[in-house]
Amino acid sequence: MTYYSMVLLLFLIALLPQGVVYGYHHKGRFKDNLHKIYKIPESKGESAMDYNVGLADPPTFTTEGKTLKIITGDTVVLPCDVVNPSGYLLAWKRGIAILSAGNVKVTPDERFRLVDGYNLEIRDVQTQDAGDYVCQIATLNPLEITHTLEILVPPRIHSVTSGGNVEVKKGLTVTLECRASGNPVPVISWTRKNNLLPSGEKSVEGYSIIIEQATRHHAGVYLCTASNSVGEPVTAQISLHVLYPPEIEVERGWVHSGEGYEAQLVCIVHAEPQAEVLWYRDTLRLDTTERRIMEVRGSRHTLIIRKVQSSDFGNYSCVADNSMGKAREYLELSGKPNPAIFRSHPMGRFKDSYNLTWSVNSYTPIEEFRLYFRRLPPPPVPGQLTQPQYHHNKRPTRRENETWGGGGGSGVRLRDEWNDVILPAAPSEQFTQQMSYMIRGLEPALHYEARVQAKNRFGWNDISDTFLFTTRGVDPEMRDMGVTAQSVSSTCKSASNILFVSFVMAVCLS
């Protein structure tokens, strides 16, 4: 019997009158499986005879229809438990398609089978399996229950902008998109690898993000993650490349070194596409030699000069060039001392003098220092014009042995004008050289400022930052102690007078 013949036969069986259990004829009697005997009228001319026609108890379902949510790839069992099923045909249907009839599986799909009676099992569930499944009992008025199968689909990302590799020119706007599917509809969230999003947030939701006026700081790897609580979230990445001309940052614009030592000039170059970097001494392009090495580590470009000679001191520049543009930054290699750093405490210990201490780093020995100091001018009165007071050359420079105060210090003659003094440095081969100087003739409880320069055989260095210090004023605690002592003394005198009067009165009364 062919497959289609079997389907037709089962369909015809389903069309037979329902509600009667058909038995069999045996020796003039019709007997069913319930063994109930009934008379069957004989044909004309014959006597009546018994027949067996049994009416069984009606079948009922012990399970109810339900909605089942299944993840794709899993196995599901649709229950169909029936009481008194004997003699009745049970069938599984999906729409107009018959999946099984009785114990026979009709559908050719090998993923379907009957288990534990009439329960329908579906293996490796797919999205096309979603829908209503009906378990039907072929009674006169067919009984049936319906199971609804909802297929839960884990998230899947279908596409991202430009296949995950996006380029945009500096200053333009770019949109990054991420398309995903799943059941339920997945939520898409955006993050940035090892960084915050351009908005400053750690993550945002939505199928796209917009970056306006793109800069090199917006470049990087952006991650879109789709999740719907079914299975594991999935992530795709988009690499954003911002095209821009070179941008150069100089690590130190002024580099100190000494003869026989090593010097490193560093330019940090950012560019997209990657830039070619060249080094120059004034207008002369430099090449690699035994003493001169050009090193590149990521965006860090270093010109290394070994065993520095005096002829190496001077002006250098790094030039970066790519298809988007060109940039240049300048550096100076110098043998002059580093700027001085003050070591003194801002609050002085004395009312009329202050001990100023500073240090200077220099590979070449320092020959002398120049100290500038003055009383800090009072703040200008609003609406009043003032003349600048910073004139180093207004007064002749004094040397330490010409100081007003003597004893290794100097006095201040002009209150708000700069005083300057040349101080010889003690011979030293140390890299860090320290100097102290006592300034005398100051006024109590006033603010002063000082600056220092240092000189070696390559010249004077840049003047230091301004250092502010204050002389000590009249100690208010001492004044309080004096008042307290006077009060105690007066109290004692008063007490003595009272005791004396009391003693005289006592003598007179006696």
Short mmCIF file of C-alpha atoms in Angstrom, two decimals:
data_model
loop_
_atom_site.label_atom_id
_atom_site.label_comp_id
_atom_site.label_asym_id
_atom_site.label_seq_id
_atom_site.Cartn_x
_atom_site.Cartn_y
_atom_site.Cartn_z
CA MET A 1 0.00 0.00 0.00
CA THR A 2 1.43 3.35 -1.02
CA TYR A 3 1.75 6.38 1.28
CA TYR A 4 -1.06 8.25 -0.47
CA SER A 5 -3.36 5.18 -0.35
CA MET A 6 -2.84 5.03 3.41
CA VAL A 7 -3.67 8.71 3.84
CA LEU A 8 -6.86 8.23 1.78
CA LEU A 9 -7.88 5.19 3.83
CA LEU A 10 -7.37 7.02 7.10
CA PHE A 11 -9.35 9.95 5.76
CA LEU A 12 -12.27 7.66 4.80
CA ILE A 13 -12.20 6.06 8.22
CA ALA A 14 -12.51 9.50 9.72
CA LEU A 15 -15.69 10.01 7.66
CA LEU A 16 -17.47 6.95 9.09
CA PRO A 17 -20.40 7.56 11.52
CA GLN A 18 -18.94 8.41 14.85
CA GLY A 19 -20.00 7.28 18.32
CA VAL A 20 -20.50 3.56 17.46
CA VAL A 21 -17.96 0.94 18.19
CA TYR A 22 -17.98 -1.52 15.32
CA GLY A 23 -17.69 -5.15 16.45
CA TYR A 24 -17.83 -8.35 14.37
CA HIS A 25 -20.45 -10.89 13.26
CA HIS A 26 -20.08 -14.39 14.68
CA LYS A 27 -22.61 -17.21 14.24
CA GLY A 28 -25.61 -15.01 13.74
CA ARG A 29 -24.56 -12.64 16.49
CA PHE A 30 -22.76 -9.29 16.37
CA LYS A 31 -20.38 -8.95 19.25
CA ASP A 32 -18.28 -5.90 20.16
CA ASN A 33 -15.36 -5.63 22.45
CA LEU A 34 -17.63 -4.60 25.31
CA HIS A 35 -19.64 -7.88 24.99
CA LYS A 36 -23.10 -6.32 24.97
CA ILE A 37 -25.64 -8.58 23.14
CA TYR A 38 -28.41 -7.11 21.00
CA LYS A 39 -31.03 -8.74 18.69
CA ILE A 40 -30.46 -8.28 14.99
CA PRO A 41 -33.64 -8.55 12.89
CA GLU A 42 -33.41 -11.24 10.25
CA SER A 43 -34.28 -10.71 6.64
CA LYS A 44 -37.75 -11.45 5.33
CA GLY A 45 -38.61 -15.00 5.97
CA GLU A 46 -36.07 -15.43 8.66
CA SER A 47 -36.40 -15.19 12.44
CA ALA A 48 -34.87 -12.48 14.46
CA MET A 49 -31.38 -13.03 15.86
CA ASP A 50 -29.23 -11.45 18.57
CA TYR A 51 -26.57 -8.84 17.73
CA ASN A 52 -23.78 -7.20 19.72
CA VAL A 53 -23.52 -3.41 19.34
CA GLY A 54 -21.69 -1.71 22.20
CA LEU A 55 -21.91 2.01 23.00
CA ALA A 56 -18.67 2.85 24.97
CA ASP A 57 -18.32 5.60 27.59
CA PRO A 58 -17.42 8.85 25.82
CA PRO A 59 -13.68 9.63 25.69
CA THR A 60 -12.37 12.72 27.47
CA PHE A 61 -9.09 14.63 27.58
CA THR A 62 -7.10 14.81 30.78
CA THR A 63 -4.86 17.55 29.43
CA GLU A 64 -5.75 21.06 28.39
CA GLY A 65 -4.51 23.11 25.53
CA LYS A 66 -1.59 25.37 26.35
CA THR A 67 0.94 27.72 24.82
CA LEU A 68 4.48 26.43 24.85
CA LYS A 69 7.54 28.62 24.26
CA ILE A 70 10.44 26.67 22.85
CA ILE A 71 13.91 27.71 21.79
CA THR A 72 14.98 26.72 18.30
CA GLY A 73 16.94 23.49 18.25
CA ASP A 74 15.25 22.11 21.37
CA THR A 75 12.77 19.19 21.62
CA VAL A 76 9.16 19.65 22.67
CA VAL A 77 6.40 17.11 23.56
CA LEU A 78 2.78 18.16 22.97
CA PRO A 79 0.61 16.19 25.45
CA CYS A 80 -2.64 14.43 24.43
CA ASP A 81 -3.83 12.16 27.25
CA VAL A 82 -7.30 10.62 26.76
CA VAL A 83 -9.60 8.59 29.04
CA ASN A 84 -11.59 5.82 27.28
CA PRO A 85 -9.85 6.14 23.94
CA SER A 86 -10.62 2.50 22.90
CA GLY A 87 -12.27 2.15 19.54
CA TYR A 88 -11.96 5.87 18.72
CA LEU A 89 -9.57 7.33 16.23
CA LEU A 90 -7.14 9.99 17.55
CA ALA A 91 -5.40 12.27 15.11
CA TRP A 92 -2.90 15.14 15.24
CA LYS A 93 -3.48 17.98 12.80
CA ARG A 94 -1.78 21.25 11.96
CA GLY A 95 -4.06 23.36 9.84
CA ILE A 96 -5.35 21.03 7.11
CA ALA A 97 -2.32 18.75 7.34
CA ILE A 98 -2.72 15.43 9.18
CA LEU A 99 0.37 14.58 11.20
CA SER A 100 -0.80 11.25 12.69
CA ALA A 101 -3.88 9.04 12.75
CA GLY A 102 -4.20 6.52 15.53
CA ASN A 103 -0.79 5.01 16.14
CA VAL A 104 0.34 5.75 12.60
CA LYS A 105 2.55 8.76 11.85
CA VAL A 106 1.36 10.31 8.63
CA THR A 107 3.77 13.25 8.16
CA PRO A 108 7.00 12.33 6.40
CA ASP A 109 8.98 14.75 8.62
CA GLU A 110 11.31 12.52 10.62
CA ARG A 111 11.43 15.06 13.46
CA PHE A 112 7.84 14.15 14.42
CA ARG A 113 6.84 11.00 16.30
CA LEU A 114 4.31 9.72 18.85
CA VAL A 115 5.62 8.96 22.33
CA ASP A 116 4.00 7.53 25.48
CA GLY A 117 0.66 6.98 23.75
CA TYR A 118 -0.58 9.83 21.65
CA ASN A 119 1.81 12.60 22.76
CA LEU A 120 3.43 14.30 19.81
CA GLU A 121 7.19 14.89 20.00
CA ILE A 122 8.97 17.40 17.76
CA ARG A 123 12.75 17.32 17.69
CA ASP A 124 15.12 20.11 16.58
CA VAL A 125 12.37 22.72 16.63
CA GLN A 126 12.64 25.36 13.88
CA THR A 127 10.98 28.73 13.40
CA GLN A 128 8.61 27.28 10.76
CA ASP A 129 7.20 24.92 13.40
CA ALA A 130 5.44 27.78 15.17
CA GLY A 131 1.62 27.61 15.15
CA ASP A 132 -1.39 25.63 16.43
CA TYR A 133 -1.33 21.84 16.84
CA VAL A 134 -4.69 20.03 17.30
CA CYS A 135 -5.21 16.66 18.93
CA GLN A 136 -8.66 15.42 17.79
CA ILE A 137 -10.89 12.48 18.79
CA ALA A 138 -13.14 11.37 15.90
CA THR A 139 -16.49 11.37 17.71
CA LEU A 140 -19.84 12.43 16.20
CA ASN A 141 -18.98 15.93 17.34
CA PRO A 142 -15.18 15.77 17.24
CA LEU A 143 -13.39 16.55 20.51
CA GLU A 144 -10.12 18.38 20.33
CA ILE A 145 -7.52 20.34 22.26
CA THR A 146 -5.16 22.91 20.73
CA HIS A 147 -1.56 23.56 21.69
CA THR A 148 0.09 26.75 20.46
CA LEU A 149 3.79 26.46 19.81
CA GLU A 150 5.71 29.75 20.05
CA ILE A 151 9.28 29.48 18.87
CA LEU A 152 11.80 31.54 20.84
CA VAL A 153 14.66 32.54 18.59
CA PRO A 154 17.99 33.64 20.08
CA PRO A 155 19.25 37.00 18.80
CA ARG A 156 21.18 37.13 15.57
CA ILE A 157 22.97 40.14 14.08
CA HIS A 158 22.42 40.30 10.33
CA SER A 159 24.41 43.35 9.34
CA VAL A 160 26.51 46.27 10.58
CA THR A 161 27.57 49.45 8.81
CA SER A 162 30.09 48.87 6.00
CA GLY A 163 30.68 45.33 7.14
CA GLY A 164 32.28 46.52 10.36
CA ASN A 165 34.99 48.75 8.86
CA VAL A 166 34.01 52.45 8.65
CA GLU A 167 36.07 55.45 7.52
CA VAL A 168 35.10 59.11 7.98
CA LYS A 169 37.00 62.35 7.48
CA LYS A 170 37.66 64.61 10.45
CA GLY A 171 34.82 67.05 11.10
CA LEU A 172 32.11 65.03 9.33
CA THR A 173 29.13 63.10 10.77
CA VAL A 174 28.97 59.32 10.73
CA THR A 175 26.17 56.88 11.66
CA LEU A 176 26.90 53.38 12.94
CA GLU A 177 24.04 50.86 12.51
CA CYS A 178 23.44 47.34 13.76
CA ARG A 179 20.54 45.16 12.48
CA ALA A 180 19.42 42.09 14.43
CA SER A 181 16.51 39.61 14.57
CA GLY A 182 15.08 37.17 17.08
CA ASN A 183 11.94 36.31 19.02
CA PRO A 184 11.23 38.30 21.12
CA VAL A 185 12.65 41.25 19.18
CA PRO A 186 16.15 41.78 20.60
CA VAL A 187 17.32 44.95 22.33
CA ILE A 188 20.51 46.43 20.85
CA SER A 189 23.00 48.20 23.13
CA TRP A 190 26.21 50.02 22.16
CA THR A 191 29.52 50.16 24.01
CA ARG A 192 33.08 51.10 23.08
CA LYS A 193 36.07 48.86 23.59
CA ASN A 194 38.31 50.16 26.39
CA ASN A 195 36.69 53.59 26.29
CA LEU A 196 33.49 55.58 26.82
CA LEU A 197 31.14 56.48 24.00
CA PRO A 198 31.51 59.96 22.43
CA SER A 199 28.53 61.09 24.54
CA GLY A 200 30.50 60.24 27.68
CA GLU A 201 28.17 57.35 28.54
CA LYS A 202 29.27 53.79 29.07
CA SER A 203 26.43 52.31 26.97
CA VAL A 204 23.30 53.37 25.06
CA GLU A 205 20.40 51.47 23.45
CA GLY A 206 19.16 51.73 19.87
CA TYR A 207 19.88 50.23 16.49
CA SER A 208 22.24 53.11 15.62
CA ILE A 209 24.46 55.82 17.10
CA ILE A 210 25.39 59.12 15.47
CA ILE A 211 28.82 60.76 15.86
CA GLU A 212 28.97 64.42 14.85
CA GLN A 213 32.12 66.35 13.96
CA ALA A 214 34.32 63.29 14.20
CA THR A 215 37.82 63.69 15.61
CA ARG A 216 40.68 61.28 16.16
CA HIS A 217 39.44 60.81 19.71
CA HIS A 218 36.27 59.17 18.31
CA ALA A 219 38.22 56.47 16.46
CA GLY A 220 38.16 52.96 17.93
CA VAL A 221 36.17 49.76 18.13
CA TYR A 222 32.43 50.07 18.79
CA LEU A 223 30.48 47.02 19.98
CA CYS A 224 26.77 46.40 19.34
CA THR A 225 25.17 43.67 21.46
CA ALA A 226 21.78 42.10 20.73
CA SER A 227 19.91 40.33 23.56
CA ASN A 228 16.36 39.08 24.15
CA SER A 229 16.76 36.74 27.15
CA VAL A 230 16.79 33.73 24.80
CA GLY A 231 20.12 32.01 24.64
CA GLU A 232 23.28 34.11 24.89
CA PRO A 233 23.59 37.72 23.70
CA VAL A 234 25.51 38.16 20.47
CA THR A 235 28.00 40.95 19.73
CA ALA A 236 29.40 42.46 16.55
CA GLN A 237 32.08 45.13 16.29
CA ILE A 238 32.61 48.13 14.06
CA SER A 239 36.07 49.64 13.66
CA LEU A 240 35.81 53.39 13.11
CA HIS A 241 38.74 55.09 11.39
CA VAL A 242 38.79 58.91 11.42
CA LEU A 243 40.95 60.29 8.62
CA TYR A 244 42.83 63.46 9.61
CA PRO A 245 46.13 65.27 8.94
CA PRO A 246 49.04 64.74 11.35
CA GLU A 247 48.83 66.20 14.85
CA ILE A 248 52.14 66.48 16.73
CA GLU A 249 52.71 66.73 20.47
CA VAL A 250 56.22 67.52 21.67
CA GLU A 251 57.12 65.67 24.85
CA ARG A 252 59.58 68.42 25.86
CA GLY A 253 60.18 71.47 23.71
CA TRP A 254 63.44 72.21 25.55
CA VAL A 255 65.81 69.29 26.20
CA HIS A 256 68.87 69.61 28.44
CA SER A 257 71.99 67.51 27.96
CA GLY A 258 75.75 67.67 28.34
CA GLU A 259 78.84 66.74 26.40
CA GLY A 260 79.38 62.98 26.40
CA TYR A 261 75.83 62.23 27.51
CA GLU A 262 72.82 60.97 25.54
CA ALA A 263 69.90 63.16 24.45
CA GLN A 264 66.42 62.13 23.34
CA LEU A 265 64.09 64.39 21.37
CA VAL A 266 60.52 63.03 21.28
CA CYS A 267 57.57 63.86 19.00
CA ILE A 268 54.25 62.07 19.53
CA VAL A 269 52.51 61.93 16.15
CA HIS A 270 48.83 61.09 15.62
CA ALA A 271 47.61 60.68 12.04
CA GLU A 272 45.22 58.60 9.92
CA PRO A 273 46.41 57.28 7.55
CA GLN A 274 49.77 56.76 9.24
CA ALA A 275 52.19 59.61 8.60
CA GLU A 276 55.80 59.58 7.48
CA VAL A 277 57.99 61.38 10.03
CA LEU A 278 61.29 63.10 9.20
CA TRP A 279 63.78 64.90 11.48
CA TYR A 280 65.58 68.17 10.73
CA ARG A 281 68.40 70.21 12.29
CA ASP A 282 67.46 73.75 11.31
CA THR A 283 66.77 73.20 7.56
CA LEU A 284 69.02 70.14 7.16
CA ARG A 285 67.26 66.77 6.94
CA LEU A 286 68.88 64.24 9.27
CA ASP A 287 69.81 60.67 8.44
CA THR A 288 70.74 57.80 10.71
CA THR A 289 74.41 57.65 11.76
CA GLU A 290 76.43 55.87 14.41
CA ARG A 291 75.62 58.60 16.94
CA ARG A 292 72.15 59.48 15.64
CA ILE A 293 69.28 56.95 15.80
CA MET A 294 65.63 57.42 14.83
CA GLU A 295 63.31 55.16 16.79
CA VAL A 296 59.55 54.58 16.33
CA ARG A 297 57.29 52.91 18.89
CA GLY A 298 53.62 53.33 18.02
CA SER A 299 52.92 57.05 17.83
CA ARG A 300 56.15 57.94 19.68
CA HIS A 301 58.99 59.09 17.39
CA THR A 302 62.38 59.60 19.07
CA LEU A 303 65.60 61.13 17.78
CA ILE A 304 68.42 59.70 19.94
CA ILE A 305 71.81 61.48 19.93
CA ARG A 306 74.59 59.53 21.61
CA LYS A 307 77.74 61.06 23.08
CA VAL A 308 76.48 64.60 22.63
CA GLN A 309 78.98 67.15 21.36
CA SER A 310 78.76 70.91 21.73
CA SER A 311 78.05 71.14 18.00
CA ASP A 312 74.85 69.13 18.54
CA PHE A 313 73.22 71.89 20.57
CA GLY A 314 70.68 73.86 18.59
CA ASN A 315 67.19 73.79 17.05
CA TYR A 316 65.53 70.64 15.73
CA SER A 317 62.13 69.87 14.22
CA CYS A 318 60.01 66.83 13.37
CA VAL A 319 57.84 66.88 10.21
CA ALA A 320 54.89 64.50 9.75
CA ASP A 321 53.18 64.05 6.38
CA ASN A 322 50.23 61.95 5.12
CA SER A 323 47.58 62.16 2.38
CA MET A 324 45.43 64.45 4.57
CA GLY A 325 48.08 67.09 5.30
CA LYS A 326 51.39 68.04 6.92
CA ALA A 327 52.59 69.31 10.33
CA ARG A 328 55.86 70.45 11.96
CA GLU A 329 56.93 71.01 15.57
CA TYR A 330 60.18 72.46 16.95
CA LEU A 331 62.50 71.34 19.76
CA GLU A 332 65.72 72.74 21.22
CA LEU A 333 68.67 70.72 22.49
CA SER A 334 70.64 72.84 24.95
CA GLY A 335 73.62 72.62 27.26
CA LYS A 336 72.37 75.51 29.40
CA PRO A 337 71.21 74.70 32.96
CA ASN A 338 67.65 73.66 33.73
CA PRO A 339 65.37 76.28 35.35
CA ALA A 340 65.89 76.66 39.09
CA ILE A 341 63.50 75.05 41.57
CA PHE A 342 62.95 76.74 44.95
CA ARG A 343 63.20 74.56 48.07
CA SER A 344 62.41 77.09 50.84
CA HIS A 345 59.23 77.15 52.88
CA PRO A 346 56.97 80.05 51.85
CA MET A 347 56.63 81.25 55.46
CA GLY A 348 59.84 82.77 56.80
CA ARG A 349 61.23 82.33 60.33
CA PHE A 350 62.40 85.91 60.82
CA LYS A 351 60.78 89.34 60.69
CA ASP A 352 63.50 91.21 58.79
CA SER A 353 65.29 88.48 56.80
CA TYR A 354 64.61 85.35 54.80
CA ASN A 355 66.82 82.38 53.85
CA LEU A 356 66.13 81.54 50.19
CA THR A 357 67.18 78.08 48.92
CA TRP A 358 66.99 76.66 45.40
CA SER A 359 68.49 73.90 43.25
CA VAL A 360 69.46 73.63 39.57
CA ASN A 361 70.16 70.56 37.42
CA SER A 362 73.02 70.88 34.95
CA TYR A 363 75.38 68.38 33.31
CA THR A 364 77.91 71.20 32.92
CA PRO A 365 79.18 72.87 36.16
CA ILE A 366 77.38 76.09 37.08
CA GLU A 367 79.51 79.21 37.26
CA GLU A 368 77.18 81.73 38.89
CA PHE A 369 73.60 82.58 39.82
CA ARG A 370 71.57 85.76 39.44
CA LEU A 371 68.90 86.37 42.09
CA TYR A 372 66.01 88.83 41.65
CA PHE A 373 63.69 89.74 44.52
CA ARG A 374 61.31 92.52 45.56
CA ARG A 375 58.42 93.29 47.86
CA LEU A 376 55.16 92.19 46.26
CA PRO A 377 53.33 95.30 45.02
CA PRO A 378 49.93 95.95 46.58
CA PRO A 379 46.91 95.04 44.44
CA PRO A 380 45.89 97.86 42.08
CA VAL A 381 43.01 100.11 43.08
CA PRO A 382 40.10 99.76 40.65
CA GLY A 383 40.15 102.58 38.11
CA GLN A 384 43.74 103.57 38.94
CA LEU A 385 46.44 103.23 36.27
CA THR A 386 49.68 101.57 37.36
CA GLN A 387 53.07 101.34 35.70
CA PRO A 388 54.79 97.95 35.36
CA GLN A 389 57.49 97.45 37.99
CA TYR A 390 59.40 94.52 36.49
CA HIS A 391 62.67 96.14 35.33
CA HIS A 392 65.71 93.94 35.96
CA ASN A 393 68.09 96.39 34.39
CA LYS A 394 66.73 99.48 36.12
CA ARG A 395 69.38 99.25 38.82
CA PRO A 396 72.98 98.07 38.50
CA THR A 397 73.57 94.44 39.32
CA ARG A 398 75.31 93.87 42.67
CA ARG A 399 77.59 90.99 43.48
CA GLU A 400 77.56 89.14 46.76
CA ASN A 401 80.60 90.96 48.17
CA GLU A 402 78.83 94.27 47.46
CA THR A 403 75.69 93.56 49.45
CA TRP A 404 74.19 96.15 51.74
CA GLY A 405 73.56 93.88 54.66
CA GLY A 406 76.84 91.98 54.60
CA GLY A 407 77.38 88.52 56.03
CA GLY A 408 76.14 86.63 53.00
CA GLY A 409 72.94 88.55 52.57
CA SER A 410 71.52 91.69 51.09
CA GLY A 411 69.22 94.49 52.13
CA VAL A 412 66.35 95.96 50.16
CA ARG A 413 66.72 99.63 49.24
CA LEU A 414 63.85 100.15 46.80
CA ARG A 415 60.64 98.67 48.14
CA ASP A 416 58.65 97.70 45.05
CA GLU A 417 61.46 97.56 42.49
CA TRP A 418 63.44 94.45 41.61
CA ASN A 419 66.72 93.98 43.44
CA ASP A 420 69.24 91.65 41.83
CA VAL A 421 72.50 90.14 42.97
CA ILE A 422 75.11 87.91 41.31
CA LEU A 423 76.15 84.89 43.40
CA PRO A 424 79.20 82.79 42.48
CA ALA A 425 78.57 79.07 42.49
CA ALA A 426 80.74 76.68 44.46
CA PRO A 427 82.75 74.35 42.19
CA SER A 428 80.85 71.06 41.82
CA GLU A 429 80.63 68.11 39.44
CA GLN A 430 77.20 67.11 40.77
CA PHE A 431 74.25 67.11 38.38
CA THR A 432 72.06 68.84 40.99
CA GLN A 433 73.59 71.95 42.55
CA GLN A 434 71.97 73.73 45.49
CA MET A 435 72.36 77.31 46.66
CA SER A 436 71.14 79.32 49.68
CA TYR A 437 71.13 83.05 50.26
CA MET A 438 70.01 85.16 53.22
CA ILE A 439 68.11 88.30 52.19
CA ARG A 440 68.30 90.96 54.93
CA GLY A 441 66.65 94.31 55.53
CA LEU A 442 63.10 93.04 54.92
CA GLU A 443 59.98 94.29 56.68
CA PRO A 444 57.84 92.14 58.96
CA ALA A 445 54.61 90.46 57.84
CA LEU A 446 55.02 91.38 54.17
CA HIS A 447 54.91 89.33 50.96
CA TYR A 448 57.91 89.14 48.63
CA GLU A 449 58.67 87.42 45.33
CA ALA A 450 61.92 86.03 43.92
CA ARG A 451 63.34 84.60 40.69
CA VAL A 452 66.67 82.94 39.88
CA GLN A 453 68.85 82.36 36.82
CA ALA A 454 71.88 80.08 36.51
CA LYS A 455 74.82 80.20 34.13
CA ASN A 456 77.30 77.61 32.87
CA ARG A 457 79.76 77.85 30.01
CA PHE A 458 76.91 77.50 27.47
CA GLY A 459 75.13 80.59 28.84
CA TRP A 460 72.30 81.71 31.11
CA ASN A 461 69.23 79.51 31.43
CA ASP A 462 65.64 80.73 31.32
CA ILE A 463 64.54 82.60 34.40
CA SER A 464 62.73 80.47 36.97
CA ASP A 465 59.08 80.65 37.93
CA THR A 466 58.24 83.27 40.53
CA PHE A 467 58.51 82.14 44.16
CA LEU A 468 56.39 83.92 46.79
CA PHE A 469 57.45 84.11 50.43
CA THR A 470 56.35 86.00 53.56
CA THR A 471 58.36 87.40 56.45
CA ARG A 472 57.29 86.70 59.99
CA GLY A 473 55.12 89.30 61.72
CA VAL A 474 54.61 90.24 65.40
CA ASP A 475 53.53 87.11 67.22
CA PRO A 476 49.96 87.70 68.46
CA GLU A 477 50.36 84.99 71.10
CA MET A 478 53.12 86.94 72.81
CA ARG A 479 50.87 90.01 73.02
CA ASP A 480 48.14 87.91 74.57
CA MET A 481 50.57 86.45 77.09
CA GLY A 482 51.67 89.96 78.09
CA VAL A 483 48.11 91.06 78.71
CA THR A 484 47.41 87.93 80.68
CA ALA A 485 50.52 88.41 82.83
CA GLN A 486 49.52 92.02 83.53
CA SER A 487 46.08 90.92 84.55
CA VAL A 488 47.46 88.27 86.89
CA SER A 489 49.87 90.83 88.39
CA SER A 490 47.06 93.32 88.98
CA THR A 491 44.95 90.60 90.53
CA CYS A 492 47.78 89.61 92.85
CA LYS A 493 48.32 93.24 93.91
CA SER A 494 44.60 93.63 94.60
CA ALA A 495 44.55 90.45 96.62
CA SER A 496 47.59 91.61 98.65
CA ASN A 497 45.91 94.93 99.42
CA ILE A 498 42.75 93.16 100.58
CA LEU A 499 44.73 90.83 102.84
CA PHE A 500 46.66 93.78 104.37
CA VAL A 501 43.48 95.75 105.14
CA SER A 502 41.90 92.67 106.67
CA PHE A 503 44.97 92.15 108.87
CA VAL A 504 44.91 95.80 110.15
CA MET A 505 41.20 95.60 110.96
CA ALA A 506 41.71 92.40 112.89
CA VAL A 507 44.48 93.98 115.01
CA CYS A 508 42.37 97.08 115.80
CA LEU A 509 39.39 95.01 116.89
CA SER A 510 41.50 92.95 119.19
#
